[in-house]
Every structure is written in structure tokens, then in C-alpha cells.
Amino acid sequence: MAFRLLPSFALALLTACAPWPQWEECSNALCATASTGDSTGDITTPTSGGGIQTVTGADESSTDVELDTSSTTLTEPAGPPAVVEFKLTPDPIGFNGAITVAVSAEHADGVRMELDSGEVIELAMIEPGLFDGETAVLTGLVNGPHVALLTPWRDVVDGETVQAPYEVALPTPGSQGFWETGDLIGGGQVAAMGVLPTGDVVELGTFLPNGESRCYLRRRNKGGAWGPDDLVTILPDNNCAPIDLVIGDDGAMFVAVNREGVDGVRWWLAKIPAWGQAPTNLGLGAKDETAVALARHSSGAVAVCGYAPSPWMYDDTMVRIFRPNLPGETLNFDFPLKQAHWFAERPRDCVYIDDTLALVGEMYGPHGDDNKLRDRLFILNLDSEGQAAWTVAPAGAKTQSGAQAVDTDNEGRLVIAGYTCDDACQPEGDLRIYDTRGELAWQTSLGTFPTKQFGTRDLVWSPAGYALVATGGPKGNETAFTVRAYAPSKIEPVWTFARKDGQVLHLALALAIGHYGEVYAGGLGANGYPAVAYIGG
């Protein structure tokens, strides 16, 4: 679970029980304590409904002091730090989101909260005696009862630790929360997805009005609903095929598509500052360039990743970087081995790791001592100065390999989904983690697929601590819309979602993760219509 401080949360928990901090729910014991100054009392049994919990206060004693009116006023020494009350809301929590915690303590400079995951967090002091914060619940894999430990402190003195029970009751991981496909906008498919700062989900796809290919954006709320104002056609007068979508922290949408013009098909990058606003042109690809993915840097820069033909007819890696208010910068790279253009590099995806842009894909050429033409998985790391560092996977049990999608985990490591196969290639999907030194740290199989097109189509890392892969179905269920979650400590998936209506093709093509680990997937549904699924994570 993650934790964030909420300085404004205390305002929602205050009532009229002066001089104590005013809470929305004020027990008789609390009000009585406030009016009499008696902070002792029995511990109230914790409830599962998230009500205020009252605990024993600090010991109080009084000493009669014969006052000398000519001397300074004497004050009673403070007792040990003690938790007086706490409240966790909501309890139980039934959706991905935050549990807020508010604590009233006396004689305390602070309150530490320790979760049963081992994470220790310092609550924020809202005012003397009142502390609050938030813990994020990101996955139903932790469903069940939990206990947070609250320890008040002053200087180097710790008070008595109090147990704060709560319950997580999220939807079962892999369960279907929402599913939509059918003849709502015509035939087509979802190619990419993203989440706006509001929590709304945006899909980029293609549909076929009047038999012509057009690109669209569709916005949905967290329940999956959408209306007429939530569907926008991009380039309504041009044949169009979607490539990728990324969304900035401010809600700006960056959309890459292939558009057909008078001189043929070229990739096009546009920025849409906010929903309902017109797209702004950022860049247009050169003839015969192929764009495959977008990556967004925290500075607002967006990279278009792909490949372009070299004079020797082999493809070289192509990157176009668009920084705010600057023209695009074009970079081309060729693997520096033997002699120029011996290898064709075709990136399939890219991602930023801090200031480094990592591209992954397939490198085709004379690999191995026998110089036989094969594909091998490659990683190209570009630093902020444009310097390139290459990693090419060696042959393992199989002679060929390739990367199809990439993301980063919460440790800054590369998570790569791809495949391996022999020279007669029937691909076996695999998932890999490369550490920060570029060494393979973990690998597991995703099963065999009829072709590479049925293998991994998208990959995202969840803040809940696992990788999500969108693929065709595993062996025996190849035509299912399939999303699986893999934790690095496990070989088998920790959960699986599969949907198939009748004996027709379904295919998961795109994934997105919400701010609290919500899982969204898109692709191709029954009878060739766009499909969208909201899945319990």
C-alpha cells in the first residue's frame, strides 16, 4: 500500500466538542472528556464500520501546590504521549482508492503509523493534538482484515501503541467489472488507452464509417459510461490508423496516428490540450518512416519511437523528440557491429526511465557464429545527451527472440514482454525484468501462441506491484480477450481475465492503469467491434 498525507482531511472530521478537535462523529465519552478535562476511560471496542475508536488516555495526577502570589505560575507536568481516538474511513473499503486515517493524541509531537506490510509512515500534524493521512489500497490481492499500528511520540519518548483494524474488500482480482462491445460506433478496435487526471478513461481506436478507416477518441467515466460529447473523430476527412496515446499530468493528450495525404501515408503527432479542444499539429513523419509508440518525459517532452529505411535498405532506429515550445529533434541509430547496416533494428515500444529513453524491439541480422539471419531482442538506451548504449539478448534455449512491449517497475527496472522461438518460429511469450545495470534479473514464460501477432500486444506496470500483459489467449483458448497479471516473485500469473463470446476472434490490444491501480483494457470484441473491459485488479 502507498501513503500520502492529506493536510485538509481534518476539516471533514471536526464537530462542536470544544476544546477537543471537532469531529463529525462525537461520542458521549469524548464530549464528556472535553467538558470535564478527564482524559481517562475504558477502551472502546473497535468496530468494522469505521466509527471513532476511543482509547485510554494518559495518566493524570494533581498535586496541591501552595502558591506564592509573587512567584511565577506553576504548570502541571505533561503525561506520556497517548492516542485518544482514531478513525479509518471507509472501513471496509470496497473499491480501489484511499483509506483516510485521523488520530487525536495528547502530549504528542507526532504519530507514526505502521502498516502490516512493514511500511512506516509519519502522520501529518494538522494542529496540536490532531494528525491525519491516507493509505492507498491498490489491489484486491490484499483483501481481508488488516491492522495498522499507531504510536504517539514526543521527543524521544514513545507512547503506547494502539491497534487500528480495518478491512479491504475490493472486487476479486481478474473479475469483470464492466464489458462493452458491439455495434455502437461500427466495426473497429481499440489501439491505445490512457487515464485523465479526473480518473476518466480515454481510448484511441479506429472505426469504419461508410467503409472508410477513421481514428477516434472516446472518453468514459469510471463506471464505463459515455455520451455523445465523449466521442471525437480525429482527422474526419482523412483515412487514418491509430498508433499510440499518452496523457500528461495536466490532462493534455498526445495522439500519434498514421494519416493518408496526397503524398501517401505518414505518421502524425498532435496535442489536444483538453477534452473538446482542437488538436495542435506537433510533427509529421518523413516518407517511409514507421512510428510504433510514444513515450512521455516528466518535463513534458514526448518521443515518437520507430524506424526508418537506411540507404542500404535495412531499417535503422528512428526517434523524434518534441520538447515544449520547440521543433522536433530527429535522431537515427544503427547497431555498431561489424560494419554499418548489417542489422535491421525495428523498435516495438519505448519508455522513459528518468532522463533515459529506452527502446526495445527486434534486431534482424547475422547473429551467432554461423552468421545465420535471425531476430534477437534488443534494448537501446539513449541518455539526455543522445548517447546510445545497446543490449542484445544472446541465444538461450531458443535461437531467436524479440521484444514487443516495455514499461518500468517501481524500482526503475525495465519490464519487457516479448517472445522466443527456434528458427522455425512458433513463438513462446515471455516476460523479463532487466536491472539498472542492464542485466537480466528475472524471466517467466507466457505460453505459446500461433503467431507473434497473438502474443503480447501491450504491457503496463501496476503500482500494486505486478506487470499486466494483454495477449491473445493461451494454448487451447487462443481467441479469448486475455489480460494476465504477473508478480516478479511468482512464475504463474497472480490473476487472469479472459472473455470470449462464441467461437469468434477476441483480442486484447491495449492497457491502462488508473491512479489507484484500476485496470482498463481495450481491443477487439466479437464480430469485429471495439471492446473495452474494466477488470478487478
Coordinates of C-alpha atoms in Angstrom, one line a residue:
M1 CA 0.0 0.0 0.0
A2 CA 1.2 3.5 -0.7
F3 CA 0.7 6.5 1.6
R4 CA 0.1 10.2 1.1
L5 CA -0.5 13.0 3.6
L6 CA -3.8 14.9 3.4
P7 CA -3.5 18.2 5.3
S8 CA -7.0 19.2 4.5
F9 CA -8.6 16.0 5.7
A10 CA -9.0 17.1 9.3
L11 CA -11.6 19.7 8.3
A12 CA -14.1 17.0 7.4
L13 CA -13.7 15.4 10.8
L14 CA -14.4 18.3 13.2
T15 CA -17.5 18.8 15.3
A16 CA -18.6 21.0 18.1
C17 CA -16.9 19.3 21.1
A18 CA -14.6 22.1 22.2
P19 CA -11.9 22.3 23.4
W20 CA -11.1 19.0 21.6
P21 CA -10.7 19.0 17.8
Q22 CA -14.2 18.9 16.4
W23 CA -15.1 15.5 14.7
E24 CA -18.1 14.7 12.6
E25 CA -18.9 11.8 14.9
C26 CA -18.5 12.7 18.6
S27 CA -19.0 10.1 21.2
N28 CA -20.6 10.9 24.5
A29 CA -17.4 9.9 26.2
L30 CA -15.4 12.3 24.1
C31 CA -17.8 15.2 24.7
A32 CA -17.7 14.4 28.4
T33 CA -14.0 14.3 28.4
A34 CA -13.8 17.6 26.6
S35 CA -16.1 19.3 29.1
T36 CA -14.5 17.9 32.2
G37 CA -10.9 17.6 31.3
D38 CA -10.9 13.9 32.4
S39 CA -8.9 12.0 29.7
T40 CA -9.2 8.6 31.3
G41 CA -11.7 6.0 30.4
D42 CA -12.2 2.5 29.0
I43 CA -11.0 1.5 25.6
T44 CA -14.0 1.4 23.2
T45 CA -14.1 -1.9 21.2
P46 CA -13.1 -1.3 17.6
T47 CA -16.0 -1.7 15.1
S48 CA -15.9 -2.8 11.5
G49 CA -18.0 0.2 10.4
G50 CA -15.1 2.7 10.7
G51 CA -16.5 4.6 13.7
I52 CA -14.4 6.6 16.1
Q53 CA -12.3 4.5 18.4
T54 CA -11.7 5.8 21.9
V55 CA -8.6 4.5 23.8
T56 CA -7.2 5.1 27.3
G57 CA -5.6 8.5 27.7
A58 CA -2.5 9.4 29.6
D59 CA -2.5 9.1 33.4
E60 CA -3.3 12.3 35.2
S61 CA -2.5 13.3 38.7
S62 CA -2.8 16.5 40.6
T63 CA -0.7 17.9 43.4
D64 CA -1.9 20.7 45.7
V65 CA 0.6 23.5 45.5
E66 CA 0.7 26.4 47.9
L67 CA 1.0 29.3 45.6
D68 CA 3.2 32.3 46.3
T69 CA 1.4 35.2 44.5
S70 CA 4.7 36.8 44.0
S71 CA 6.1 33.9 42.1
T72 CA 5.6 32.7 38.5
T73 CA 2.7 30.3 37.8
L74 CA 3.5 26.6 38.2
T75 CA 2.2 24.1 35.5
E76 CA 1.3 20.5 35.8
P77 CA 3.9 18.2 34.1
A78 CA 2.7 16.6 30.9
G79 CA 1.9 12.9 30.9
P80 CA 3.2 10.4 28.4
P81 CA 2.1 10.7 24.7
A82 CA -1.1 8.8 24.2
V83 CA -3.6 8.1 21.4
V84 CA -7.1 9.3 22.5
E85 CA -9.1 8.4 19.4
F86 CA -8.8 7.3 15.8
K87 CA -11.0 6.8 12.8
L88 CA -10.3 5.0 9.5
T89 CA -12.7 5.7 6.5
P90 CA -14.1 3.9 4.6
D91 CA -14.0 0.6 6.6
P92 CA -14.4 -1.8 4.9
I93 CA -13.1 -0.3 1.6
G94 CA -14.8 -1.8 -1.4
F95 CA -13.1 0.0 -4.3
N96 CA -9.6 0.9 -5.4
G97 CA -8.9 4.1 -3.5
A98 CA -7.7 5.7 -0.3
I99 CA -8.4 4.9 3.3
T100 CA -8.1 8.1 5.3
V101 CA -6.9 8.0 8.9
A102 CA -7.4 10.6 11.6
V103 CA -5.9 10.5 15.1
S104 CA -6.4 12.5 18.2
A105 CA -3.5 12.3 20.6
E106 CA -2.4 14.1 23.7
H107 CA 1.0 15.2 24.9
A108 CA 2.3 14.1 21.4
D109 CA 4.5 15.8 18.9
G110 CA 3.7 13.2 16.3
V111 CA 2.1 9.8 15.5
R112 CA 3.7 7.0 13.5
M113 CA 1.6 4.5 11.6
E114 CA 3.0 1.1 10.7
L115 CA 1.1 -1.0 8.2
D116 CA 1.1 -4.8 8.2
S117 CA 3.2 -4.6 5.0
G118 CA 6.0 -3.2 7.2
E119 CA 5.8 0.3 5.8
V120 CA 6.1 3.0 8.5
I121 CA 4.6 6.5 7.9
E122 CA 4.7 9.7 9.9
L123 CA 1.2 11.2 10.0
A124 CA 0.9 15.0 9.4
M125 CA 0.1 17.3 12.3
I126 CA -3.0 19.3 11.3
E127 CA -3.0 21.2 14.6
P128 CA -1.7 20.3 18.1
G129 CA -3.2 17.0 19.1
L130 CA -4.7 16.2 15.6
F131 CA -3.0 14.1 13.0
D132 CA -4.1 12.6 9.7
G133 CA -3.0 10.9 6.5
E134 CA -4.0 8.4 3.8
T135 CA -3.1 4.9 2.7
A136 CA -3.9 3.8 -0.8
V137 CA -5.5 0.4 -1.5
L138 CA -4.4 -0.7 -4.9
T139 CA -5.3 -4.3 -5.3
G140 CA -7.8 -7.0 -4.2
L141 CA -4.9 -9.3 -3.7
V142 CA -4.7 -7.9 -0.2
N143 CA -8.4 -8.4 0.6
G144 CA -9.2 -9.3 4.2
P145 CA -8.6 -7.9 7.7
H146 CA -5.6 -5.7 8.4
V147 CA -4.2 -3.8 11.4
A148 CA -2.4 -0.5 11.4
L149 CA -0.3 0.3 14.5
L150 CA -0.5 3.8 15.8
T151 CA 2.4 5.0 18.0
P152 CA 2.3 8.5 19.5
W153 CA 5.7 10.1 20.4
R154 CA 7.2 13.2 22.0
D155 CA 10.9 14.0 21.7
V156 CA 12.5 10.6 22.2
V157 CA 9.6 9.1 24.2
D158 CA 7.1 6.7 22.5
G159 CA 3.7 6.3 24.0
E160 CA 1.6 3.1 24.0
T161 CA 1.0 1.6 20.5
V162 CA -2.7 1.3 19.6
Q163 CA -4.1 -1.2 17.1
A164 CA -6.3 0.3 14.3
P165 CA -8.1 -2.6 12.5
Y166 CA -9.6 -2.2 9.0
E167 CA -10.8 -4.4 6.2
V168 CA -10.1 -4.5 2.4
A169 CA -13.0 -5.9 0.3
L170 CA -12.1 -4.9 -3.3
P171 CA -13.5 -6.9 -6.3
T172 CA -11.8 -10.2 -6.8
P173 CA -8.7 -9.7 -9.0
G174 CA -9.4 -10.8 -12.6
S175 CA -13.1 -10.4 -12.2
Q176 CA -15.2 -8.5 -14.8
G177 CA -16.5 -5.1 -13.6
F178 CA -17.6 -3.7 -17.0
W179 CA -17.5 -5.1 -20.5
E180 CA -18.7 -3.3 -23.7
T181 CA -18.5 -4.4 -27.4
G182 CA -21.0 -4.4 -30.2
D183 CA -22.4 -2.2 -33.0
L184 CA -22.3 1.1 -31.1
I185 CA -20.0 3.1 -33.4
G186 CA -19.5 0.4 -36.1
G187 CA -16.7 -2.0 -36.6
G188 CA -13.2 -1.3 -35.4
Q189 CA -10.8 -1.8 -32.5
V190 CA -9.1 -0.1 -29.6
A191 CA -5.4 0.5 -30.1
A192 CA -4.3 2.5 -27.0
M193 CA -5.7 3.8 -23.7
G194 CA -4.9 6.3 -21.0
V195 CA -6.4 7.9 -17.8
L196 CA -7.1 11.6 -17.4
P197 CA -6.3 13.4 -14.1
T198 CA -10.0 13.3 -13.4
G199 CA -10.0 9.5 -13.5
D200 CA -11.9 9.3 -16.8
V201 CA -10.6 6.7 -19.2
V202 CA -9.7 7.6 -22.8
E203 CA -9.4 5.1 -25.7
L204 CA -7.8 5.7 -29.1
G205 CA -9.2 3.5 -31.8
T206 CA -10.3 3.0 -35.4
F207 CA -13.8 2.6 -36.8
L208 CA -15.2 2.4 -40.3
P209 CA -17.9 5.0 -41.1
N210 CA -19.1 4.5 -44.7
G211 CA -16.4 1.8 -45.1
E212 CA -13.5 4.2 -44.6
S213 CA -10.9 4.0 -41.8
R214 CA -11.2 6.8 -39.3
C215 CA -9.5 7.4 -35.9
Y216 CA -11.5 8.3 -32.8
L217 CA -11.1 9.2 -29.2
R218 CA -13.7 8.1 -26.7
R219 CA -14.0 9.2 -23.1
R220 CA -15.6 7.1 -20.4
N221 CA -16.2 7.7 -16.7
K222 CA -15.0 5.3 -14.0
G223 CA -18.2 3.3 -14.5
G224 CA -17.7 2.9 -18.2
A225 CA -20.5 5.2 -19.3
W226 CA -20.1 7.6 -22.2
G227 CA -22.3 10.0 -24.2
P228 CA -22.4 11.9 -27.5
D229 CA -19.9 14.5 -26.3
D230 CA -17.5 11.8 -25.4
L231 CA -16.8 10.6 -28.9
V232 CA -14.5 12.6 -31.2
T233 CA -13.3 11.8 -34.7
I234 CA -9.7 12.7 -35.4
L235 CA -8.9 13.9 -38.9
P236 CA -12.5 13.3 -40.1
D237 CA -11.6 13.9 -43.7
N238 CA -8.5 11.5 -43.8
N239 CA -8.1 7.8 -43.8
C240 CA -6.4 7.1 -40.5
A241 CA -5.0 4.3 -38.4
P242 CA -4.2 4.8 -34.7
I243 CA -0.6 4.3 -33.3
D244 CA -0.5 5.4 -29.6
L245 CA -1.8 7.8 -27.0
V246 CA -0.1 9.3 -23.9
I247 CA -1.6 11.7 -21.4
G248 CA 0.2 14.4 -19.5
D249 CA -0.2 15.3 -15.8
D250 CA -2.2 18.4 -16.9
G251 CA -4.6 16.2 -18.9
A252 CA -3.2 17.1 -22.3
M253 CA -3.5 14.2 -24.8
F254 CA -0.7 13.4 -27.3
V255 CA -2.0 11.3 -30.2
A256 CA 0.0 9.5 -32.9
V257 CA -1.7 8.2 -35.9
N258 CA -0.9 7.2 -39.5
R259 CA -2.7 9.6 -41.8
E260 CA -3.2 9.4 -45.6
G261 CA -2.4 12.5 -47.6
V262 CA -1.7 13.4 -51.2
D263 CA 1.8 12.1 -50.9
G264 CA 0.9 8.8 -49.2
V265 CA 0.7 7.6 -45.6
R266 CA 2.8 9.4 -42.9
W267 CA 2.7 9.3 -39.1
W268 CA 1.4 12.5 -37.5
L269 CA 1.7 13.7 -33.9
A270 CA -0.9 16.0 -32.4
K271 CA -1.5 17.6 -29.0
I272 CA -5.0 18.0 -27.6
P273 CA -4.7 20.4 -24.6
A274 CA -8.1 19.3 -23.1
W275 CA -11.1 17.3 -24.0
G276 CA -13.2 19.0 -26.6
Q277 CA -10.4 21.2 -27.8
A278 CA -9.0 21.1 -31.4
P279 CA -5.7 19.2 -31.9
T280 CA -2.5 21.1 -32.5
N281 CA 0.0 19.7 -35.0
L282 CA 3.4 18.9 -33.5
G283 CA 5.1 16.9 -36.2
L284 CA 4.7 14.9 -39.4
G285 CA 6.9 11.9 -40.3
A286 CA 9.1 11.6 -43.3
K287 CA 8.1 9.3 -46.2
D288 CA 8.6 5.6 -45.4
E289 CA 9.2 6.3 -41.6
T290 CA 7.3 3.9 -39.3
A291 CA 6.2 5.1 -35.9
V292 CA 5.2 2.5 -33.4
A293 CA 5.0 4.1 -29.9
L294 CA 5.1 7.3 -27.8
A295 CA 6.9 7.9 -24.6
R296 CA 6.4 11.0 -22.3
H297 CA 9.0 12.6 -20.1
S298 CA 8.1 14.3 -16.9
S299 CA 9.3 17.6 -18.4
G300 CA 6.5 17.4 -20.9
A301 CA 8.7 16.2 -23.8
V302 CA 7.2 13.4 -26.0
A303 CA 9.2 11.0 -28.0
V304 CA 8.0 9.3 -31.2
C305 CA 9.8 5.9 -31.5
G306 CA 10.0 3.8 -34.7
Y307 CA 12.3 3.0 -37.6
A308 CA 13.3 4.4 -41.0
P309 CA 14.9 2.9 -44.1
S310 CA 18.7 3.3 -44.5
P311 CA 20.4 3.8 -47.8
W312 CA 21.2 0.0 -47.7
M313 CA 17.5 -0.8 -47.4
Y314 CA 17.9 -2.1 -43.8
D315 CA 15.8 -0.3 -41.2
D316 CA 17.5 1.9 -38.6
T317 CA 16.1 3.1 -35.3
M318 CA 14.4 6.4 -35.5
V319 CA 13.5 8.7 -32.6
R320 CA 11.8 12.1 -32.9
I321 CA 11.7 14.1 -29.6
F322 CA 9.3 17.0 -29.2
R323 CA 10.0 19.3 -26.3
P324 CA 7.6 22.0 -25.2
N325 CA 7.6 25.0 -27.5
L326 CA 10.5 23.6 -29.6
P327 CA 10.6 21.9 -33.0
G328 CA 11.1 18.2 -33.1
E329 CA 14.6 16.8 -32.9
T330 CA 15.3 13.7 -35.1
L331 CA 17.8 11.0 -34.1
N332 CA 18.7 7.9 -36.1
F333 CA 20.8 5.0 -34.8
D334 CA 22.4 1.9 -36.3
F335 CA 23.8 -1.0 -34.3
P336 CA 27.6 -0.5 -34.4
L337 CA 28.8 -4.1 -35.0
K338 CA 31.0 -5.5 -37.9
Q339 CA 30.1 -2.8 -40.4
A340 CA 27.3 -0.3 -40.9
H341 CA 23.8 -1.5 -41.7
W342 CA 24.5 -5.2 -41.2
F343 CA 21.5 -5.3 -38.9
A344 CA 17.9 -4.1 -39.2
E345 CA 16.5 -2.7 -35.9
R346 CA 12.8 -2.4 -35.5
P347 CA 11.7 -0.9 -32.2
R348 CA 8.3 -2.1 -31.0
D349 CA 7.9 0.1 -27.9
C350 CA 9.7 2.7 -25.7
V351 CA 9.6 4.3 -22.3
Y352 CA 11.4 7.0 -20.3
I353 CA 13.4 6.0 -17.2
D354 CA 14.2 9.3 -15.6
D355 CA 16.1 11.1 -18.4
T356 CA 16.9 7.9 -20.3
L357 CA 14.8 6.8 -23.2
A358 CA 14.7 3.0 -23.6
L359 CA 13.6 1.5 -26.9
V360 CA 13.0 -2.3 -27.3
G361 CA 12.3 -4.5 -30.3
E362 CA 13.8 -6.9 -32.7
M363 CA 17.2 -6.8 -34.3
Y364 CA 17.4 -8.8 -37.6
G365 CA 20.8 -9.9 -39.0
P366 CA 23.7 -12.3 -38.9
H367 CA 23.7 -13.3 -35.2
G368 CA 25.8 -16.1 -33.9
D369 CA 29.0 -17.8 -35.1
D370 CA 27.2 -19.2 -38.2
N371 CA 26.1 -15.7 -39.2
K372 CA 22.6 -17.0 -39.9
L373 CA 19.9 -14.3 -40.3
R374 CA 17.8 -14.3 -37.1
D375 CA 15.9 -11.9 -34.9
R376 CA 17.2 -11.1 -31.4
L377 CA 15.7 -8.9 -28.6
F378 CA 17.4 -5.6 -28.2
I379 CA 17.4 -2.7 -25.8
L380 CA 18.6 0.8 -26.9
N381 CA 19.2 3.3 -24.0
L382 CA 19.5 6.9 -25.1
D383 CA 20.8 9.3 -22.4
S384 CA 19.9 13.0 -22.2
E385 CA 22.9 13.8 -24.5
G386 CA 21.7 11.4 -27.1
Q387 CA 24.4 8.9 -26.4
A388 CA 23.4 5.3 -27.3
A389 CA 24.0 2.1 -25.3
W390 CA 22.9 -1.2 -26.9
T391 CA 22.0 -4.5 -25.3
V392 CA 21.3 -7.6 -27.5
A393 CA 20.0 -10.8 -26.0
P394 CA 22.2 -13.8 -26.5
A395 CA 20.8 -17.1 -27.7
G396 CA 19.4 -19.2 -25.0
A397 CA 17.4 -22.4 -25.3
K398 CA 15.9 -20.9 -28.4
T399 CA 17.8 -19.3 -31.3
Q400 CA 15.5 -16.2 -31.8
S401 CA 13.9 -13.6 -29.6
G402 CA 12.2 -10.2 -29.7
A403 CA 10.6 -7.6 -27.5
Q404 CA 7.1 -6.4 -28.1
A405 CA 6.3 -4.1 -25.2
V406 CA 8.1 -2.3 -22.3
D407 CA 7.4 -0.4 -19.1
T408 CA 9.3 0.3 -15.9
D409 CA 8.6 -1.1 -12.4
N410 CA 8.6 0.8 -9.1
E411 CA 12.4 0.2 -8.8
G412 CA 13.2 1.8 -12.1
R413 CA 13.9 -1.5 -13.8
L414 CA 12.9 -2.4 -17.4
V415 CA 10.0 -4.8 -17.7
I416 CA 9.8 -6.3 -21.2
A417 CA 7.3 -8.6 -22.7
G418 CA 8.3 -10.5 -25.9
Y419 CA 8.9 -13.9 -27.2
T420 CA 11.5 -16.6 -28.0
C421 CA 11.4 -19.2 -30.7
D422 CA 13.6 -21.5 -32.9
D423 CA 14.5 -20.9 -36.5
A424 CA 11.1 -22.2 -37.5
C425 CA 9.4 -19.7 -35.3
Q426 CA 6.4 -20.8 -33.2
P427 CA 6.6 -18.1 -30.5
E428 CA 6.6 -18.7 -26.8
G429 CA 5.8 -15.5 -25.0
D430 CA 8.0 -14.4 -22.1
L431 CA 8.2 -11.6 -19.5
R432 CA 11.6 -10.3 -18.4
I433 CA 13.0 -7.8 -15.9
Y434 CA 16.3 -6.1 -16.6
D435 CA 18.0 -4.5 -13.6
T436 CA 19.5 -1.0 -13.7
R437 CA 22.8 -2.4 -14.9
G438 CA 21.1 -3.9 -18.0
E439 CA 21.4 -7.5 -16.7
L440 CA 18.6 -10.0 -16.9
A441 CA 17.2 -10.3 -13.4
W442 CA 14.0 -12.4 -13.9
Q443 CA 12.2 -14.2 -16.7
T444 CA 9.0 -16.3 -17.0
S445 CA 7.0 -17.9 -19.8
L446 CA 3.7 -16.5 -21.1
G447 CA 2.9 -19.7 -23.0
T448 CA 2.9 -20.5 -26.7
F449 CA 1.0 -18.6 -29.4
P450 CA 0.1 -19.4 -33.0
T451 CA 1.9 -16.3 -34.3
K452 CA 3.7 -13.3 -32.9
Q453 CA 0.5 -11.2 -33.6
F454 CA -1.3 -13.3 -30.9
G455 CA 1.5 -12.7 -28.4
T456 CA 2.0 -9.7 -26.2
R457 CA 0.2 -6.6 -27.5
D458 CA 0.7 -4.3 -24.5
L459 CA 2.3 -4.2 -21.1
V460 CA 1.9 -1.9 -18.2
W461 CA 3.3 -2.0 -14.6
S462 CA 0.7 -1.6 -11.8
P463 CA 1.5 0.4 -8.7
A464 CA 0.2 -2.7 -6.9
G465 CA 3.5 -4.4 -7.7
Y466 CA 2.8 -6.6 -10.7
A467 CA 3.0 -6.5 -14.5
L468 CA -0.1 -6.7 -16.7
V469 CA 0.1 -8.2 -20.2
A470 CA -2.5 -8.1 -22.9
T471 CA -2.4 -11.0 -25.3
G472 CA -4.4 -13.5 -27.3
G473 CA -5.5 -16.4 -25.2
P474 CA -3.1 -19.1 -24.1
K475 CA -3.0 -22.5 -25.8
G476 CA -6.5 -24.0 -26.1
N477 CA -8.2 -20.6 -25.7
E478 CA -6.3 -18.6 -28.3
T479 CA -9.3 -16.5 -29.5
A480 CA -10.1 -15.1 -26.0
F481 CA -9.6 -11.4 -24.9
T482 CA -6.9 -12.1 -22.3
V483 CA -5.2 -10.0 -19.6
R484 CA -2.9 -11.6 -17.1
A485 CA -1.0 -10.2 -14.0
Y486 CA 2.5 -11.4 -13.1
A487 CA 4.3 -10.6 -9.9
P488 CA 8.1 -10.9 -10.1
S489 CA 8.3 -13.4 -7.2
K490 CA 5.9 -15.9 -9.0
I491 CA 6.1 -18.0 -12.2
E492 CA 2.4 -18.3 -12.7
P493 CA 0.0 -15.3 -13.1
V494 CA -1.5 -14.0 -9.9
W495 CA -4.7 -13.4 -11.7
T496 CA -6.2 -13.9 -15.2
F497 CA -9.1 -12.3 -17.1
A498 CA -10.4 -14.0 -20.2
R499 CA -13.6 -13.1 -22.2
K500 CA -14.9 -14.9 -25.3
D501 CA -18.4 -14.8 -26.7
G502 CA -19.0 -17.6 -29.2
Q503 CA -16.4 -19.1 -31.5
V504 CA -15.2 -15.7 -32.9
L505 CA -12.0 -13.8 -32.5
H506 CA -11.4 -11.6 -29.5
L507 CA -8.1 -9.9 -28.8
A508 CA -6.8 -7.6 -26.0
L509 CA -4.6 -4.9 -27.6
A510 CA -4.3 -2.0 -25.1
L511 CA -4.0 -1.5 -21.3
A512 CA -4.2 1.4 -18.9
I513 CA -3.8 1.7 -15.1
G514 CA -5.8 4.2 -13.0
H515 CA -4.4 6.3 -10.2
Y516 CA -5.2 3.7 -7.6
G517 CA -4.3 0.6 -9.7
E518 CA -7.6 0.3 -11.5
V519 CA -7.2 -2.0 -14.6
Y520 CA -8.6 -1.0 -18.0
A521 CA -8.2 -3.0 -21.2
G522 CA -9.3 -2.5 -24.8
G523 CA -9.1 -4.3 -28.1
L524 CA -11.2 -6.3 -30.5
G525 CA -14.5 -7.9 -29.5
A526 CA -17.0 -10.3 -31.1
N527 CA -17.8 -9.7 -34.7
G528 CA -15.0 -7.1 -35.1
Y529 CA -16.2 -4.3 -32.9
P530 CA -14.2 -2.2 -30.4
A531 CA -14.1 -3.8 -27.0
V532 CA -13.4 -2.3 -23.5
A533 CA -13.1 -4.1 -20.2
Y534 CA -12.8 -2.8 -16.6
I535 CA -11.2 -5.5 -14.6
G536 CA -10.8 -6.1 -10.9
G537 CA -7.1 -5.7 -10.1

